[in-house]
Amino acid sequence: MNSLIEVNGHHMEYRLFGSGERLIVITTAMGGSFEEWVSLSEQLSESYQVLLYHRSGYGESEMNRRSSRTSSHLFECTELLNTLQLNQPIILVGHSYGGLCAQHMAKVFPNRVGGIVLVDSTSHDFSILDDIETPVMDRQYSDEDWRTMCHSYAILSKEELVKVHQPELSLEQQGLSSDARARLKRFYQSPQLYKTMLEEESFWCDDAAIIKQMGTFSSIPLIVIGRDHEAMIQEGINGGVPESEIRLLEETWHELIHQQLSLSNQSELIIAENAGHQIHLQRPDIIIEAIHRIERASRI
């Protein structure tokens, strides 16, 4: 079950699985709950310890006095590890924005990281995506629409947000256990989540530039997992998006994923066939196999 622990004066929500020699630490996407990773973690727990946690402002983790930057998140993660007395080298698994946090942590604390799996991770060059022309897609749902939604939810009380926001779970999320679905809905009905996401989004361009300037982590084994961009293009076309726009977006994203291979001289690319951004829910088998391969490489 989920637990709370005090870390530097504020409570953090976490869940620890297994008792293996190797420790897997999973960093979730912006707005992502670790509830989506429980099933995958249970499978991994047969061979590893697995740590899931909600960073400050997510779930039951209290907001702390730091700003919501990747640098703050990586120090928070190391403080949690120290508090739990988990001192062994870790295999970092980072999804989306959590992958950007994982890249930062590997560059600041390379001795604590024995391997990295980036799951459709945000690139340190992701601002390139802002420059591509997708007018029809922007009219359907733009970044400004997302910010407006987050702001409107962030200023409400929890009780007010529960009344106005009944989150609709994706098809993959609906496949989770009933308890996980209930916790996931509560997760999306927290005003502090939307306040934290707005902070993360406001800093991430600057954070990405800082992370890029820090160079590589060349000695750490790395597997980069990317979504199936051809499948995503077809899905967009089926949904009425102009092929020129969705193809430009997905091919640019794919290029950014491929560029992440240069972060390490021990890197490998895997494309998750028939999966979109939620690879951990759609193709968990690929992530599990990647972790096994990273573990073997880190031992060598």
mmCIF file of N, CA, C and O in Angstrom, residues 146-158 160-161 164-166 188-195 197-198:
data_model
loop_
_atom_site.group_PDB
_atom_site.id
_atom_site.type_symbol
_atom_site.label_atom_id
_atom_site.label_comp_id
_atom_site.label_asym_id
_atom_site.label_seq_id
_atom_site.Cartn_x
_atom_site.Cartn_y
_atom_site.Cartn_z
ATOM 1 N N TRP A 146 -4.402 24.558 -22.217
ATOM 2 C CA TRP A 146 -3.977 23.727 -21.085
ATOM 3 C C TRP A 146 -3.649 24.590 -19.873
ATOM 4 O O TRP A 146 -4.057 24.285 -18.752
ATOM 5 N N ARG A 147 -2.937 25.698 -20.093
ATOM 6 C CA ARG A 147 -2.587 26.589 -18.975
ATOM 7 C C ARG A 147 -3.841 27.196 -18.350
ATOM 8 O O ARG A 147 -3.948 27.312 -17.120
ATOM 9 N N THR A 148 -4.786 27.587 -19.186
ATOM 10 C CA THR A 148 -6.030 28.166 -18.676
ATOM 11 C C THR A 148 -6.771 27.164 -17.809
ATOM 12 O O THR A 148 -7.289 27.510 -16.734
ATOM 13 N N MET A 149 -6.835 25.909 -18.262
ATOM 14 C CA MET A 149 -7.495 24.860 -17.482
ATOM 15 C C MET A 149 -6.793 24.673 -16.141
ATOM 16 O O MET A 149 -7.430 24.621 -15.077
ATOM 17 N N CYS A 150 -5.453 24.553 -16.164
ATOM 18 C CA CYS A 150 -4.694 24.337 -14.926
ATOM 19 C C CYS A 150 -4.911 25.487 -13.958
ATOM 20 O O CYS A 150 -5.105 25.265 -12.751
ATOM 21 N N HIS A 151 -4.874 26.713 -14.459
ATOM 22 C CA HIS A 151 -5.054 27.869 -13.579
ATOM 23 C C HIS A 151 -6.445 27.865 -12.956
ATOM 24 O O HIS A 151 -6.598 28.141 -11.747
ATOM 25 N N SER A 152 -7.463 27.551 -13.752
ATOM 26 C CA SER A 152 -8.834 27.565 -13.228
ATOM 27 C C SER A 152 -9.020 26.510 -12.141
ATOM 28 O O SER A 152 -9.782 26.733 -11.186
ATOM 29 N N TYR A 153 -8.319 25.371 -12.249
ATOM 30 C CA TYR A 153 -8.409 24.325 -11.234
ATOM 31 C C TYR A 153 -7.542 24.647 -10.017
ATOM 32 O O TYR A 153 -7.897 24.329 -8.879
ATOM 33 N N ALA A 154 -6.400 25.294 -10.239
ATOM 34 C CA ALA A 154 -5.442 25.545 -9.153
ATOM 35 C C ALA A 154 -5.990 26.504 -8.105
ATOM 36 O O ALA A 154 -5.596 26.442 -6.932
ATOM 37 N N ILE A 155 -6.875 27.418 -8.500
ATOM 38 C CA ILE A 155 -7.364 28.431 -7.564
ATOM 39 C C ILE A 155 -8.586 27.965 -6.773
ATOM 40 O O ILE A 155 -9.062 28.679 -5.884
ATOM 41 N N LEU A 156 -9.082 26.770 -7.069
ATOM 42 C CA LEU A 156 -10.239 26.245 -6.355
ATOM 43 C C LEU A 156 -9.808 25.524 -5.082
ATOM 44 O O LEU A 156 -8.655 25.109 -4.936
ATOM 45 N N SER A 157 -10.747 25.368 -4.157
ATOM 46 C CA SER A 157 -10.514 24.472 -3.026
ATOM 47 C C SER A 157 -10.704 23.039 -3.511
ATOM 48 O O SER A 157 -11.268 22.806 -4.590
ATOM 49 N N LYS A 158 -10.243 22.088 -2.707
ATOM 50 C CA LYS A 158 -10.404 20.681 -3.099
ATOM 51 C C LYS A 158 -11.879 20.332 -3.257
ATOM 52 O O LYS A 158 -12.266 19.632 -4.200
ATOM 53 N N GLU A 160 -14.359 22.329 -4.034
ATOM 54 C CA GLU A 160 -14.885 22.958 -5.245
ATOM 55 C C GLU A 160 -14.457 22.208 -6.493
ATOM 56 O O GLU A 160 -15.248 22.023 -7.430
ATOM 57 N N LEU A 161 -13.196 21.751 -6.504
ATOM 58 C CA LEU A 161 -12.694 21.046 -7.679
ATOM 59 C C LEU A 161 -13.410 19.713 -7.865
ATOM 60 O O LEU A 161 -13.719 19.314 -8.998
ATOM 61 N N VAL A 164 -16.653 20.305 -9.741
ATOM 62 C CA VAL A 164 -16.645 20.745 -11.145
ATOM 63 C C VAL A 164 -15.829 19.834 -12.073
ATOM 64 O O VAL A 164 -15.951 19.928 -13.298
ATOM 65 N N HIS A 165 -15.016 18.955 -11.491
ATOM 66 C CA HIS A 165 -14.111 18.158 -12.330
ATOM 67 C C HIS A 165 -14.258 16.680 -12.012
ATOM 68 O O HIS A 165 -13.844 16.208 -10.955
ATOM 69 N N GLN A 166 -14.864 15.961 -12.932
ATOM 70 C CA GLN A 166 -14.974 14.502 -12.843
ATOM 71 C C GLN A 166 -14.080 13.917 -13.931
ATOM 72 O O GLN A 166 -14.482 13.843 -15.097
ATOM 73 N N TYR A 188 -6.379 13.440 -9.651
ATOM 74 C CA TYR A 188 -6.720 14.484 -10.624
ATOM 75 C C TYR A 188 -7.645 15.546 -10.045
ATOM 76 O O TYR A 188 -7.930 16.538 -10.717
ATOM 77 N N GLN A 189 -8.127 15.346 -8.830
ATOM 78 C CA GLN A 189 -9.031 16.313 -8.206
ATOM 79 C C GLN A 189 -8.338 17.106 -7.103
ATOM 80 O O GLN A 189 -8.993 17.599 -6.187
ATOM 81 N N SER A 190 -7.036 17.268 -7.221
ATOM 82 C CA SER A 190 -6.249 18.022 -6.242
ATOM 83 C C SER A 190 -5.797 19.350 -6.845
ATOM 84 O O SER A 190 -5.054 19.359 -7.830
ATOM 85 N N PRO A 191 -6.209 20.480 -6.285
ATOM 86 C CA PRO A 191 -5.758 21.776 -6.822
ATOM 87 C C PRO A 191 -4.242 21.929 -6.831
ATOM 88 O O PRO A 191 -3.693 22.561 -7.741
ATOM 89 N N GLN A 192 -3.565 21.335 -5.827
ATOM 90 C CA GLN A 192 -2.106 21.502 -5.782
ATOM 91 C C GLN A 192 -1.419 20.827 -6.965
ATOM 92 O O GLN A 192 -0.332 21.235 -7.374
ATOM 93 N N LEU A 193 -2.046 19.795 -7.555
ATOM 94 C CA LEU A 193 -1.481 19.168 -8.747
ATOM 95 C C LEU A 193 -1.375 20.187 -9.872
ATOM 96 O O LEU A 193 -0.337 20.290 -10.540
ATOM 97 N N TYR A 194 -2.439 20.944 -10.097
ATOM 98 C CA TYR A 194 -2.474 21.883 -11.224
ATOM 99 C C TYR A 194 -1.569 23.085 -10.960
ATOM 100 O O TYR A 194 -0.944 23.604 -11.892
ATOM 101 N N LYS A 195 -1.457 23.494 -9.713
ATOM 102 C CA LYS A 195 -0.511 24.553 -9.359
ATOM 103 C C LYS A 195 0.915 24.094 -9.634
ATOM 104 O O LYS A 195 1.736 24.839 -10.191
ATOM 105 N N MET A 197 1.917 21.654 -11.726
ATOM 106 C CA MET A 197 2.154 21.496 -13.160
ATOM 107 C C MET A 197 2.429 22.838 -13.836
ATOM 108 O O MET A 197 3.298 22.933 -14.706
ATOM 109 N N LEU A 198 1.690 23.871 -13.434
ATOM 110 C CA LEU A 198 1.929 25.193 -13.999
ATOM 111 C C LEU A 198 3.346 25.667 -13.691
ATOM 112 O O LEU A 198 4.012 26.269 -14.542
#
